[in-house]
């Protein structure tokens, strides 16, 4: 009998929730109760109507084995999105694996600001470092007349992005290109350029939680000695990528606002350069437009 089943006789959903939360807390998992909610949802709320079973209901053997398999992997710090194979971003449920950064709620702020910034109607969007396609697909899902290109250096990431596009969109409005930051120059100009590039400084990457530094792609995290390499590379490209009046939005680290703002202000081709804060009042997005 599985470890989870053995702890409570007979187990029901409520007792399993308590036992699993305690088990993950003991394994050092931060926010264990949130993880448990996702795990129970994956195992028990999988029916066609998406409803929760009665909390007093006793799970089947197959459900207990499924739960045990997930718990055993999560105890080793493997990220839950990798175990489940999918994760929510904006209104979308995206395929996720170790080839892509798991999209973060922080990045939804960039999507929100982009939607406030761009007009409705036909638009061409470029997403630099698209990873799972999260930002591009969220924007295209909200703007049915827009088309977009997602660029990434990682072919493996683009395979996931392409799979997500097929799942999210009923048409071919998203196209993916493999290459360095300048690889989509021939496809421009664009009305909107968005990017959540790697922006963690190289030394810090190794000190991040095991879920991140052991399991997420270094290419998605490491922004060089001061974390700003990608902004230095991308900013000079924007005048070639954008239409006059076109906007750009970058996600930034919470402590990078002044540095990224200063970098953008060295370029004379931009106007309306500004920082945007998240709901905790931390700088999280830089935006501007091509004059
Ligand atoms: C922080 S992740 C962002 C992923 C996704 N856009 C998101 O917000 O969840 C950065 C992405 O940039 C890509 N990348 C890193 N260096 C690159 C480069 N030189 N040229 C193109 N893409 C790059 C990585 O492969 C990774 O997918």
Coordinates of N, CA and C and ligand atoms in Angstrom, one line a residue, residues 89 99-104 107 127-135 151-154 157 179-182 195-199 217 219-222 230 251, ligand 1:
X89 N -1.3 29.9 -17.4 CA -0.8 31.2 -17.6 C -1.9 32.1 -18.3
X99 N 12.3 21.9 -21.0 CA 13.0 22.7 -22.1 C 12.5 24.1 -22.0
X100 N 11.5 24.5 -21.2 CA 11.0 25.9 -21.2 C 10.9 26.4 -19.8
X101 N 11.0 27.7 -19.7 CA 10.8 28.3 -18.4 C 9.3 28.1 -18.1
X102 N 8.9 27.7 -16.9 CA 7.5 27.7 -16.5 C 7.0 29.2 -16.5
X103 N 6.0 29.6 -17.2 CA 5.6 31.0 -17.2 C 5.1 31.4 -15.8
X104 N 5.5 32.5 -15.3 CA 5.2 33.0 -14.0 C 4.1 34.0 -14.0
X107 N 4.7 37.6 -15.1 CA 4.7 37.9 -16.5 C 3.3 38.3 -17.0
X127 N 7.7 38.3 -30.2 CA 8.0 37.9 -28.8 C 9.4 37.4 -28.8
X128 N 10.4 38.1 -28.3 CA 11.8 37.7 -28.3 C 12.1 36.8 -27.0
X129 N 12.5 35.6 -27.3 CA 12.7 34.6 -26.2 C 11.3 34.1 -25.7
X130 N 10.6 33.5 -26.7 CA 9.2 33.1 -26.5 C 9.0 31.9 -25.6
X131 N 10.1 31.1 -25.4 CA 9.9 29.9 -24.5 C 8.7 29.1 -24.9
X132 N 7.8 28.9 -23.9 CA 6.6 28.1 -24.1 C 5.6 28.8 -25.0
X133 N 5.9 30.1 -25.4 CA 5.0 30.9 -26.2 C 4.0 31.6 -25.4
X134 N 4.2 31.6 -24.1 CA 3.2 32.1 -23.1 C 2.7 33.6 -23.5
X135 N 3.7 34.5 -23.6 CA 3.3 35.9 -23.8 C 2.6 36.1 -25.1
X151 N 10.3 34.1 -31.2 CA 11.7 33.7 -31.5 C 12.4 33.1 -30.3
X152 N 13.2 32.1 -30.5 CA 13.9 31.6 -29.4 C 15.2 30.9 -30.0
X153 N 16.2 30.9 -29.2 CA 17.4 30.2 -29.5 C 17.3 28.7 -29.3
X154 N 16.3 28.3 -28.5 CA 16.2 26.9 -28.2 C 15.1 26.2 -29.1
X157 N 12.5 24.4 -27.0 CA 11.5 25.3 -26.5 C 10.5 25.6 -27.6
X179 N 16.6 31.1 -33.4 CA 17.8 31.9 -33.7 C 18.1 32.9 -32.6
X180 N 19.1 33.7 -32.8 CA 19.5 34.8 -31.9 C 18.5 35.9 -31.9
X181 N 18.7 36.9 -31.1 CA 17.7 38.0 -31.0 C 17.4 38.7 -32.3
X182 N 18.4 38.7 -33.2 CA 18.1 39.4 -34.5 C 17.5 38.5 -35.6
X195 N 9.3 41.1 -24.7 CA 10.3 40.2 -24.3 C 10.4 40.0 -22.8
X196 N 10.5 38.7 -22.4 CA 10.9 38.4 -21.0 C 12.2 37.7 -21.2
X197 N 13.3 38.4 -21.3 CA 14.6 37.7 -21.6 C 15.2 37.2 -20.3
X198 N 16.3 36.4 -20.4 CA 16.9 35.9 -19.2 C 17.5 37.2 -18.5
X199 N 17.3 37.4 -17.2 CA 17.8 38.6 -16.6 C 18.4 38.4 -15.2
X217 N 15.8 25.6 -17.7 CA 16.9 25.8 -18.6 C 17.7 27.0 -18.3
X219 N 19.6 28.7 -20.1 CA 19.5 29.7 -21.2 C 18.3 30.7 -20.9
X220 N 17.3 30.2 -20.2 CA 16.2 31.0 -19.9 C 16.4 31.9 -18.7
X221 N 17.4 31.7 -17.9 CA 17.6 32.3 -16.7 C 18.8 33.3 -16.7
X222 N 19.9 32.9 -17.2 CA 21.2 33.5 -17.0 C 21.4 34.8 -18.0
X230 N 21.0 40.7 -22.1 CA 19.9 40.6 -23.2 C 19.4 41.9 -23.5
X251 N 10.0 42.6 -19.7 CA 9.9 42.3 -18.3 C 11.4 42.5 -17.7
Ligands
LIG1 C1 13.0 34.0 -19.2 S1 12.7 32.9 -20.6 C2 11.1 33.6 -21.1 C3 10.2 32.5 -21.7 C4 8.7 33.0 -22.0 N1 8.8 34.2 -22.8 C5 8.1 33.4 -20.6 O1 7.9 34.6 -20.4 O2 7.7 32.5 -19.9 C6 13.8 33.6 -21.8 C7 13.8 32.8 -23.1 O3 14.8 33.5 -23.9 C8 15.5 32.5 -24.7 N2 16.8 33.0 -25.1 C9 17.9 33.2 -24.2 N3 19.0 33.7 -24.9 C10 18.5 33.9 -26.2 C11 19.1 34.5 -27.4 N4 20.4 34.9 -27.4 N5 18.4 34.6 -28.5 C12 17.1 34.1 -28.5 N6 16.5 33.6 -27.4 C13 17.2 33.5 -26.3 C14 15.5 31.3 -23.8 O4 15.7 30.1 -24.5 C15 14.2 31.4 -23.1 O5 13.2 30.6 -23.7

